[in-house]
Short mmCIF file of C-alpha atoms and ligand atoms in Angstrom, two decimals:
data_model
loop_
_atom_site.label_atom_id
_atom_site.label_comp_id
_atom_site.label_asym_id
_atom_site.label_seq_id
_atom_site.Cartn_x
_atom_site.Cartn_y
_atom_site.Cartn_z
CA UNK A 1 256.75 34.12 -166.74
CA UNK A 2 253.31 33.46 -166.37
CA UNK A 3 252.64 37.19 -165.15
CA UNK A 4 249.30 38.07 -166.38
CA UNK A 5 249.65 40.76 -168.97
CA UNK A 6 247.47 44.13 -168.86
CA UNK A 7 248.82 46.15 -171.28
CA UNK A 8 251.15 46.97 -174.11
CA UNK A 9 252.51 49.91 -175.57
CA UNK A 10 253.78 49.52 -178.98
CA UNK A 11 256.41 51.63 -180.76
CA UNK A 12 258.21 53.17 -177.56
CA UNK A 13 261.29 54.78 -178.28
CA UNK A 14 263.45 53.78 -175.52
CA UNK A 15 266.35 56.33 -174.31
CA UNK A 16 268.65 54.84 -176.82
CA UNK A 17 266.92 55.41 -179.39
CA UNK A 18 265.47 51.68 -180.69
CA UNK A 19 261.90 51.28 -180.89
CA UNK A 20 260.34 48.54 -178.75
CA UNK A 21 256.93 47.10 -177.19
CA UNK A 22 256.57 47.58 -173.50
CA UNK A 23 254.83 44.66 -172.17
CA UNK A 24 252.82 45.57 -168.93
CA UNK A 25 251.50 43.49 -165.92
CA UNK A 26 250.92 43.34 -162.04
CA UNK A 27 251.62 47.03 -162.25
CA UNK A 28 255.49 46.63 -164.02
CA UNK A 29 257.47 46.30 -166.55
CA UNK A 30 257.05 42.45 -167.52
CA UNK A 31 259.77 43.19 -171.01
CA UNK A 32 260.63 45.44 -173.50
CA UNK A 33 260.73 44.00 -177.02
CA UNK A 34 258.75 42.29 -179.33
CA UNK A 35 254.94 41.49 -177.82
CA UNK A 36 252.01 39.41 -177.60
CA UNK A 37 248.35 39.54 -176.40
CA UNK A 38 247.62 41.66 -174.01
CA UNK A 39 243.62 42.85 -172.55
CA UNK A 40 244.67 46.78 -174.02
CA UNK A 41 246.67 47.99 -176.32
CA UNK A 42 248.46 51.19 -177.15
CA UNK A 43 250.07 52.91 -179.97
CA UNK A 44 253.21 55.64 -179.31
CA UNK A 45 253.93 56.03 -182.81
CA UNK A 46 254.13 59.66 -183.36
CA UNK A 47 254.28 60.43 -179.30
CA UNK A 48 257.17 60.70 -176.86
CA UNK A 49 256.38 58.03 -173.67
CA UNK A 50 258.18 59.16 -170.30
CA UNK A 51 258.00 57.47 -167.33
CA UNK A 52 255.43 59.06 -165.54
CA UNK A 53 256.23 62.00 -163.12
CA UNK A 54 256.31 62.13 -158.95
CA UNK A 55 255.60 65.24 -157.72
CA UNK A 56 257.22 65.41 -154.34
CA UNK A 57 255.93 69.45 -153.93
CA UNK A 58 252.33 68.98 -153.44
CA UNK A 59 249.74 71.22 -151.50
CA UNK A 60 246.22 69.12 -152.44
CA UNK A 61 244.02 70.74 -149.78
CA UNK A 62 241.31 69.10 -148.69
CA UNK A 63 239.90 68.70 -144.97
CA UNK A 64 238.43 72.43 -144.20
CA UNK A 65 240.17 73.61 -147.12
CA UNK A 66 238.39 71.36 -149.84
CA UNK A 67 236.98 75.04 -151.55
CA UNK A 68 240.81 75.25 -152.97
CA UNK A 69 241.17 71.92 -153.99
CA UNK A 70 240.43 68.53 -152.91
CA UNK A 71 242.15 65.02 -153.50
CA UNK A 72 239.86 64.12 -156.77
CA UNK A 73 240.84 67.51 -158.15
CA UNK A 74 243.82 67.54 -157.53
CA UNK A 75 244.84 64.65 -159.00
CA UNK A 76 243.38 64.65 -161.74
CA UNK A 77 245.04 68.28 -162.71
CA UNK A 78 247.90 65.81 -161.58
CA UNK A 79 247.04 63.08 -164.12
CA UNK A 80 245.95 65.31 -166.66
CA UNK A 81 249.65 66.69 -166.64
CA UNK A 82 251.61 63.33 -166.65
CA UNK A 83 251.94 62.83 -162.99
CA UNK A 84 250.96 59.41 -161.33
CA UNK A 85 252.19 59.93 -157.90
CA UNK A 86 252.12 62.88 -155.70
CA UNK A 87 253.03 64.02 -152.40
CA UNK A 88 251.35 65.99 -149.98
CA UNK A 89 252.55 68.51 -147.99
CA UNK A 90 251.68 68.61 -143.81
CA UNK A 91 250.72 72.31 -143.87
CA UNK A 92 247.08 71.46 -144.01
CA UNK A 93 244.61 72.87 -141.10
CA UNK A 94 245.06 71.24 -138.75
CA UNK A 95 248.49 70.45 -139.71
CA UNK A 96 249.72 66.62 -139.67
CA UNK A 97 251.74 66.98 -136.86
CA UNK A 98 249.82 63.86 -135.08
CA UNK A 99 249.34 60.24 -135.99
CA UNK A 100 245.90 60.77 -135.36
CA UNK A 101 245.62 63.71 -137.93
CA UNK A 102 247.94 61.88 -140.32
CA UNK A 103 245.63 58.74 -140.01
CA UNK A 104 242.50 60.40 -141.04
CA UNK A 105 244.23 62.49 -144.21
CA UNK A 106 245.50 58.83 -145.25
CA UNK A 107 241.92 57.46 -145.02
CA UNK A 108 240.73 61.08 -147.07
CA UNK A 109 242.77 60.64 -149.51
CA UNK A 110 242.43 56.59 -150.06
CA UNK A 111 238.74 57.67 -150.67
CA UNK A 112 239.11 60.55 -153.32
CA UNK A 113 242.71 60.04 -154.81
CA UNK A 114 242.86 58.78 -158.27
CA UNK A 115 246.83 58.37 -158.57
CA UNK A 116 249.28 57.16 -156.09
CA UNK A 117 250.13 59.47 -153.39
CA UNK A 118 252.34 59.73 -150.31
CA UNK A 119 252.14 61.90 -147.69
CA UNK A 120 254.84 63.78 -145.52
CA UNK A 121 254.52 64.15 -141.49
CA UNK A 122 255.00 67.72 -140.16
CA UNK A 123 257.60 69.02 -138.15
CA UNK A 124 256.78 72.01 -135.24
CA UNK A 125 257.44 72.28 -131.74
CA UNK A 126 255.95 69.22 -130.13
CA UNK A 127 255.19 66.99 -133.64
CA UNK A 128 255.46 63.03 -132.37
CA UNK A 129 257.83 62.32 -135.19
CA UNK A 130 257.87 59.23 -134.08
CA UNK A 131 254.39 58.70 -134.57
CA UNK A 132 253.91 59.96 -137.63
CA UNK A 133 256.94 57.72 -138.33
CA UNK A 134 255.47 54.67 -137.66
CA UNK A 135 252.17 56.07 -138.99
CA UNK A 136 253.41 55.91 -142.64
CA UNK A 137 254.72 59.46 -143.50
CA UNK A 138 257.17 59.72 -146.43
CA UNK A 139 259.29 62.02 -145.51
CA UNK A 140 259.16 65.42 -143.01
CA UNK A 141 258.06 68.87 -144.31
CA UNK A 142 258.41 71.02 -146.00
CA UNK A 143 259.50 72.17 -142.97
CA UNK A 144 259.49 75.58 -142.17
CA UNK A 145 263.14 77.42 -141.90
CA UNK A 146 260.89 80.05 -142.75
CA UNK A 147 257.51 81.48 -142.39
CA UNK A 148 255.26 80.95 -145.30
CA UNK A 149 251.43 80.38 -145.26
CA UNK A 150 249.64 78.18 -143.11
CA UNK A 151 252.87 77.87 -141.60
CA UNK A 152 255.26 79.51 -138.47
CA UNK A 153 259.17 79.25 -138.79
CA UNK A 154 260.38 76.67 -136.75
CA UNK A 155 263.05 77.51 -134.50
CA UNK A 156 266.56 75.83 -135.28
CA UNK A 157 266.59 74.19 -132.02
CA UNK A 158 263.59 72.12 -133.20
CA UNK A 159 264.87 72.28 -136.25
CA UNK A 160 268.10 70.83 -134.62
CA UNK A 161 266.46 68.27 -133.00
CA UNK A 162 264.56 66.78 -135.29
CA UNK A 163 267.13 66.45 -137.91
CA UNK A 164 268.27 64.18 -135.12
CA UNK A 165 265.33 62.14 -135.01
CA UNK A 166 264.71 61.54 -138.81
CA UNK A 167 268.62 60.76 -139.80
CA UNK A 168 268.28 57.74 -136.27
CA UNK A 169 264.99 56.99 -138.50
CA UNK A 170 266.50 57.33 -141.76
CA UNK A 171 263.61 59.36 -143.16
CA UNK A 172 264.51 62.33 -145.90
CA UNK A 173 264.08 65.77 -144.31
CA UNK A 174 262.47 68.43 -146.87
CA UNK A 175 263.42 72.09 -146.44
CA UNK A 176 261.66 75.86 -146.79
CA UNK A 177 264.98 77.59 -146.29
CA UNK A 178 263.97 81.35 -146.26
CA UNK A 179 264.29 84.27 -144.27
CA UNK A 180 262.34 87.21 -144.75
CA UNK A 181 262.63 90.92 -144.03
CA UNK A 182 259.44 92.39 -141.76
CA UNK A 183 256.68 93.79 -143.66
CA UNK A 184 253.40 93.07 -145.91
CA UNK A 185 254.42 93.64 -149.18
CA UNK A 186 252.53 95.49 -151.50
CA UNK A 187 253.25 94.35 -154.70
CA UNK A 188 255.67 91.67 -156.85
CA UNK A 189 258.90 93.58 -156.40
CA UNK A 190 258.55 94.43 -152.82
CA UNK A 191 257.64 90.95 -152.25
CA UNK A 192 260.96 89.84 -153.72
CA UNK A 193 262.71 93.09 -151.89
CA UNK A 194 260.97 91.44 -148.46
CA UNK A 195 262.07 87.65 -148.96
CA UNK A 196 265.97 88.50 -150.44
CA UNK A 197 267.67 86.42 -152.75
CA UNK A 198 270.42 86.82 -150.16
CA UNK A 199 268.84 85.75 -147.40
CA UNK A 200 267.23 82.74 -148.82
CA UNK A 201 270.87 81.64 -149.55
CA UNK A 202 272.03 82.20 -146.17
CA UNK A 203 269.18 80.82 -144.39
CA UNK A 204 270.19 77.52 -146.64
CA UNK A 205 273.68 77.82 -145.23
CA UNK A 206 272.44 78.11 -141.48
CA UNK A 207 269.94 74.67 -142.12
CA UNK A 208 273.10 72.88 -143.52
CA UNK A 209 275.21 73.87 -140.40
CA UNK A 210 272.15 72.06 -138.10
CA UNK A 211 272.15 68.91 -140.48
CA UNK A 212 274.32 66.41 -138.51
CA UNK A 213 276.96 63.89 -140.36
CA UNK A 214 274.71 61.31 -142.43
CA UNK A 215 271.16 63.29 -142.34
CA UNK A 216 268.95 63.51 -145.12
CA UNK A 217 268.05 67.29 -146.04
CA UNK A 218 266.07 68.11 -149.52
CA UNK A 219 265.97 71.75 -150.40
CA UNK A 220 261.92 72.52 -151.30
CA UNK A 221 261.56 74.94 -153.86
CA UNK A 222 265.20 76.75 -154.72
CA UNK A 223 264.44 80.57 -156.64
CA UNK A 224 268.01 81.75 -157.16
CA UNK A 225 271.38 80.29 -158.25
CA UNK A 226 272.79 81.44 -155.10
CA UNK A 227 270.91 79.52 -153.28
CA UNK A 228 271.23 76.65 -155.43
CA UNK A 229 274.78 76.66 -154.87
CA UNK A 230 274.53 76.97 -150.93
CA UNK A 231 272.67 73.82 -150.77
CA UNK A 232 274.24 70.44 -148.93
CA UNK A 233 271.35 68.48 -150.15
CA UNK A 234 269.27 67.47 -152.76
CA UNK A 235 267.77 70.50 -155.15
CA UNK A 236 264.27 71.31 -156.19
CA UNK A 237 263.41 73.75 -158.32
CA UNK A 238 259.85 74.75 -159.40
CA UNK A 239 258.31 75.81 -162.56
CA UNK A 240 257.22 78.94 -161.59
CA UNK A 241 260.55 80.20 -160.82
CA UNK A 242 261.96 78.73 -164.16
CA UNK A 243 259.22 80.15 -166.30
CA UNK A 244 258.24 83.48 -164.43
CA UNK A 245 259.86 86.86 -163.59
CA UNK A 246 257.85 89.14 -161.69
CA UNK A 247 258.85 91.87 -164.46
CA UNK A 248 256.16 89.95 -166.83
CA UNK A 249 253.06 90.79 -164.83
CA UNK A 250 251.81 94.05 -163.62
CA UNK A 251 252.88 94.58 -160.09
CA UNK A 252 249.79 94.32 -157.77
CA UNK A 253 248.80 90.75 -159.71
CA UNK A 254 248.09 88.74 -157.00
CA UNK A 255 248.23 85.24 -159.09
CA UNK A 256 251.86 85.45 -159.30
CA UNK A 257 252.58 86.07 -155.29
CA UNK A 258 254.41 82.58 -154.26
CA UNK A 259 256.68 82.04 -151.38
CA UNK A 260 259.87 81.97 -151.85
CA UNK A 261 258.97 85.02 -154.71
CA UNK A 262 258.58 85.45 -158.14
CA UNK A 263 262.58 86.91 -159.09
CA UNK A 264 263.68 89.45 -161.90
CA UNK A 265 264.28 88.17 -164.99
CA UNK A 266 267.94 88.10 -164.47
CA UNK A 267 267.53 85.99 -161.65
CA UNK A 268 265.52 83.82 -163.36
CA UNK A 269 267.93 83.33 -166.22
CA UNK A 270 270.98 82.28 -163.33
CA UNK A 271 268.68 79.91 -162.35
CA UNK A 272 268.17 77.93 -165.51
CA UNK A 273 272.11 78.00 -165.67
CA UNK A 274 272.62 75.59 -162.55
CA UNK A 275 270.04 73.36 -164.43
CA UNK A 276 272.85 70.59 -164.17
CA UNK A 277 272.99 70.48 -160.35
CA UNK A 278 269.33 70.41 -159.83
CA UNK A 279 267.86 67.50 -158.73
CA UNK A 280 264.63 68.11 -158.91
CA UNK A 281 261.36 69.90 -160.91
CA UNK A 282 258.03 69.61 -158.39
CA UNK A 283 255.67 71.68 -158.86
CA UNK A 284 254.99 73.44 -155.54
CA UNK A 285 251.26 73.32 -156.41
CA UNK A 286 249.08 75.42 -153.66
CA UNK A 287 246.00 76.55 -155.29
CA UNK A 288 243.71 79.34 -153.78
CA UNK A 289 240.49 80.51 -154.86
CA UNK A 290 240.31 83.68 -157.01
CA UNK A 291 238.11 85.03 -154.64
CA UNK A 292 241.20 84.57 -151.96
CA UNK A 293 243.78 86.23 -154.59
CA UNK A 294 241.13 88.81 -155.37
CA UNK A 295 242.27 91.34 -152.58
CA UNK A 296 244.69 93.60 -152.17
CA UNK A 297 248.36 92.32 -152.84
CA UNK A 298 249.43 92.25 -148.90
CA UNK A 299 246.64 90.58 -148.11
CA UNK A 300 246.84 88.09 -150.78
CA UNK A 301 247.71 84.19 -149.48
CA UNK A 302 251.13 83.06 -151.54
CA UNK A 303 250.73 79.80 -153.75
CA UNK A 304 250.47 78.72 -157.29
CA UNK A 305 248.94 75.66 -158.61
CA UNK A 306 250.88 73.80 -161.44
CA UNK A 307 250.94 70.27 -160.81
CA UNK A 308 248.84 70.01 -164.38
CA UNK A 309 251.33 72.41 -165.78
CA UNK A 310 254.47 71.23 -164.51
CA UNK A 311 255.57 68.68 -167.14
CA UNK A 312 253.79 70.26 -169.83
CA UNK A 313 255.82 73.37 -170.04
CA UNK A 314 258.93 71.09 -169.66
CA UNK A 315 258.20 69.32 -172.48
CA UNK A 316 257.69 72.31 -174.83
CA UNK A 317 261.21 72.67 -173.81
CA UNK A 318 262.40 69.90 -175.10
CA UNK A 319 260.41 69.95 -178.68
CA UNK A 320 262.09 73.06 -178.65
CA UNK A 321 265.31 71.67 -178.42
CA UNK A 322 266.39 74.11 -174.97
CA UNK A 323 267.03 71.27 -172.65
CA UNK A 324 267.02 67.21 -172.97
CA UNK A 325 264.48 64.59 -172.87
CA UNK A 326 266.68 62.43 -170.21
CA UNK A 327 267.20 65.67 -168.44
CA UNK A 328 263.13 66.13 -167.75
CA UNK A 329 263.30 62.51 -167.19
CA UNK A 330 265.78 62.74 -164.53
CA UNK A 331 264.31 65.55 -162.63
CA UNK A 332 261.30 64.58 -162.76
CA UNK A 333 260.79 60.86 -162.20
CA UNK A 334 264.12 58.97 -161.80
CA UNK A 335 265.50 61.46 -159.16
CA UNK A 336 262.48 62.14 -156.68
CA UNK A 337 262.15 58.39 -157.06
CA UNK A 338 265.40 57.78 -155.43
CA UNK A 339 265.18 60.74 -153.03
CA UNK A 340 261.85 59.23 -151.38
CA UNK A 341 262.95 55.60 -151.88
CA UNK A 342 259.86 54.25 -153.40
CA UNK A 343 259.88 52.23 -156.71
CA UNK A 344 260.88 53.86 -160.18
CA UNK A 345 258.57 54.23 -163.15
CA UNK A 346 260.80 52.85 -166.28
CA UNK A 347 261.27 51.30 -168.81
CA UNK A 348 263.77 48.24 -167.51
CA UNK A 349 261.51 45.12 -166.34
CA UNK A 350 260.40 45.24 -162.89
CA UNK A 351 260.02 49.42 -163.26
CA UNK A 352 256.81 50.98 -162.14
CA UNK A 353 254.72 50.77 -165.30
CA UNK A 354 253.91 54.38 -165.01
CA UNK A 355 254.21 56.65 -168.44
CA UNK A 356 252.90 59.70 -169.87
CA UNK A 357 252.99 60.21 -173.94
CA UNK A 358 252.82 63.31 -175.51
CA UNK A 359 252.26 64.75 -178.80
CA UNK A 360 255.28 66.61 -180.52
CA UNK A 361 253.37 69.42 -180.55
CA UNK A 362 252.21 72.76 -178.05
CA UNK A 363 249.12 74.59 -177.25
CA UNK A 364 248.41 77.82 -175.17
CA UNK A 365 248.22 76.98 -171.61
CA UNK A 366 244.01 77.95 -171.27
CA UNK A 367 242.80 78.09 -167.17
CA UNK A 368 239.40 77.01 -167.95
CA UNK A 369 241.00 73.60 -169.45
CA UNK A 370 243.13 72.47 -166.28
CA UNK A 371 241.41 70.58 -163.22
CA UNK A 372 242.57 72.13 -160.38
CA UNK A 373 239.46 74.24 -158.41
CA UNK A 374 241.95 76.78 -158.93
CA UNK A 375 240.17 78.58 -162.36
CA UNK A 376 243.55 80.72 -162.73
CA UNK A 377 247.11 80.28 -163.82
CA UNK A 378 249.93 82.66 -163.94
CA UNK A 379 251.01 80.83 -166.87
CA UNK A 380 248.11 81.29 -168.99
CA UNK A 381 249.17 82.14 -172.44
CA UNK A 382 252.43 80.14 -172.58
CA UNK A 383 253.13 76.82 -174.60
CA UNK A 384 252.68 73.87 -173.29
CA UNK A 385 252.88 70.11 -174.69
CA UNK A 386 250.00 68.22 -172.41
CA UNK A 387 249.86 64.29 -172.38
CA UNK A 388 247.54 62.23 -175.06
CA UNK A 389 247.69 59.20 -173.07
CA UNK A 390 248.57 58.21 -169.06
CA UNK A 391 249.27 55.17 -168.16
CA UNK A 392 249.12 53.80 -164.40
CA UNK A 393 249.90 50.84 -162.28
CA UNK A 394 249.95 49.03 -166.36
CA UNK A 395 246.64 49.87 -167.01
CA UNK A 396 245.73 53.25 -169.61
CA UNK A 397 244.62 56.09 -166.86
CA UNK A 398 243.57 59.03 -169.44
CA UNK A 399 243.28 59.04 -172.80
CA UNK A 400 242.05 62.77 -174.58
CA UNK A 401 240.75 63.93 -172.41
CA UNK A 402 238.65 61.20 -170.45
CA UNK A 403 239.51 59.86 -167.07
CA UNK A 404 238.63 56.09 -167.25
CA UNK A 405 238.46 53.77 -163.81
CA UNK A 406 241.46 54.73 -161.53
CA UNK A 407 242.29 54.57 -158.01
CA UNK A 408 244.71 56.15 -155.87
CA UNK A 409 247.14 54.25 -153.87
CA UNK A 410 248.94 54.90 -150.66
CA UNK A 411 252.76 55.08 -150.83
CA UNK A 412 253.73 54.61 -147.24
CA UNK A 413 256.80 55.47 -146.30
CA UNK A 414 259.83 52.77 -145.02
CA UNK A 415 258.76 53.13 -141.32
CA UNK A 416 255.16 52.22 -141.34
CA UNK A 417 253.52 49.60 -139.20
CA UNK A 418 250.08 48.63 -140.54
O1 DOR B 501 253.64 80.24 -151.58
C1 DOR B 501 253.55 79.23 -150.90
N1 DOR B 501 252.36 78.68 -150.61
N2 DOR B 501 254.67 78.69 -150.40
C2 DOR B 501 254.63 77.70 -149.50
O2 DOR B 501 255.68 77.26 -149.07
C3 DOR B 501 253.33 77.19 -148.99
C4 DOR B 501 252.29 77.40 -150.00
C5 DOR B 501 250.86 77.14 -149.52
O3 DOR B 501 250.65 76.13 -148.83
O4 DOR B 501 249.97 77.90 -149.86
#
């Protein structure tokens, strides 16, 4: 005892179903039950409280790219949609492929962040793993099995080599398994004809025959059930391939070009069958400017935001009784938790006291009311249950609307020397 208390939230309804009061301090999970005084309190009568989400499928921009998003934009979209801890992607310019580079996004993002973050080292010809390593990444990639933007396929003998490397290090490996046909494509279907189903399942098959016996693969951002089922690792899935077929928009819309693509509708529907094996929701976000989507389709760069959306269109899911609230929970918080080996939000004592709470209710997803620079969605128009309150590190983060005093904090990851 004697753990200075910041906050409670009063009528939680844990997973069980009984009603509790989460007692918060020193950034935990000090006891679920009855309560005392606390410096803030917080009513969830009337919402649902999750533990918070991690997104482990971030693109937040920055550096020379800070006209598509920067790390205060970006997470806030993020903690405007339940999320409390993201993670960064190395695909920046120049990409973190150094410790030097790494270094200096770290110190970026320590300045502008205002939820946790980690960031992931970069794998290419050449990258000092070892380095970045030691250097605090979380985990390596996405790594490109593929070419996608602002990054080259890397060849399976690096590829090879350092899945060597991170299993001696025990660091989590994270996938962009694709193989695509030549061509620009000129619209939504011939960008799905150009990046096959079928070869996005085989080139998962050819990265699991490189993986050696106890490494760490994750598979980023799965688009069909095939290649769900061809995976030897751990699954992510996004919300843009759960939510969108390419049959929904006219064919030249730019806003809906994403690598791996935008599938039929049929696809779309296998995907939500394997729903059980995935692992993982992240959101994939990678915002570009509608001037940059305003060209022709082939010259269009691929990416979606959705960090803000991500959770949101989950949850109008669940109110509408298609999947489960432990489900969301799972794929969302508990299971990249695990996956990157950093502490879980909860509701047990000694949990990360992160949680969103929604309102049983849905709204139109609207552009012009998300954060991202991004001022376009490809899910505009569909329902979407956003967070009343956020909570982070035990102390309320966002509450309708408002943003009150929050920092970000650096997740390094197990091999870090300060
Ligand atoms: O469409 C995509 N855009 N897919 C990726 O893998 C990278 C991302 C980006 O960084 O823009």
């Amino acid at each position: 005892m004697g753990d200075h208390v910041s906050c409670v939230i009063r009528n939680v309804t844990l997973p069980g179903g009984r009603v509790a009061d989460l007692t918060l301090g020193g950034g935990r999970v000090l006891h679920a039950g009855a309560s005392g005084r606390a410096d803030e309190v917080i009513d969830a009568a009337g919402l649902v409280c999750i533990p918070a989400a991690v997104d482990m499928h971030t693109h937040l921009r920055g550096g020379s790219q800070r006209h598509k998003e920067d790390w205060r934009s970006g997470t806030t979209s993020a903690l405007f949609g339940g999320v409390t801890v993201v993670v960064d992607q190395p695909n920046t310019v120049p990409p973190l492929t150094t410790p030097g580079v790494f270094a200096a996004r770290v110190r970026e993002a320590e300045e502008e962040a205002i939820c946790a973050f980690g960031i992931n080292g970069g794998v290419v010809p050449g990258a000092d793993l070892a380095g970045l390593w030691r250097a605090g990444a979380l985990a390596f990639g996405e790594i490109f099995a593929g070419p996608s933007s602002y990054g080259a396929a890397v060849p399976p003998d690096t590829l090879r080599d350092a899945f060597m490397v991170l299993q001696h290090f025990g660091a989590l490996a994270t996938v962009h398994a694709e193989d695509p046909l030549p061509g620009a494509p000129v619209d939504l279907h011939d960008h799905d004809r150009l990046r096959p189903a079928l070869t996005e399942a085989q080139a998962v098959g050819a990265v699991c025959d490189l993986l050696p016996r106890g490494g760490r693969v994750h598979f980023c951002h799965m688009s069909t059930a095939a290649a769900v089922d061809a995976a030897c690792g751990t699954v992510e899935v996004t919300p843009h391939h759960l939510f969108l077929s390419w049959e929904r928009f006219d064919r030249g819309d730019t806003t809906a070009r994403v690598n791996p693509p935008i599938r039929t509708e049929r696809e779309r529907k296998e995907l939500w069958s394997r729903w059980g094996r995935i692992d993982v929701v992240a959101s994939d976000h990678a915002p570009h400017t509608s001037e940059e989507k305003g060209v022709p389709f082939s010259d269009a760069p691929s990416g979606i935001p959705g960090v803000e959306t991500m959770l949101p269109l989950l949850m109008a899911e669940v109110f509408s009784g298609r999947i489960t609230l432990r489900s969301v929970i799972e794929k969302t918080s508990y299971n990249p938790a695990r996956i990157l080996r950093i502490p879980k939000a909860g509701f047990e004592p000694g949990d990360r006291a992160d949680f969103a709470l929604y309102p049983e209710e849905t709204v139109a997803i609207d552009p012009d009311a998300l954060h991202t620079k991004s001022r376009w969605t490809p899910f505009e128009g569909m329902a979407a249950a956003f967070p009343e309150i956020v909570v982070m590190g035990g102390r309320c983060a966002a509450e309708g609307g408002e943003i009150l005093s929050c920092r970000g904090r650096w997740i390094p990851g197990k091999g870090y020397i300060p």
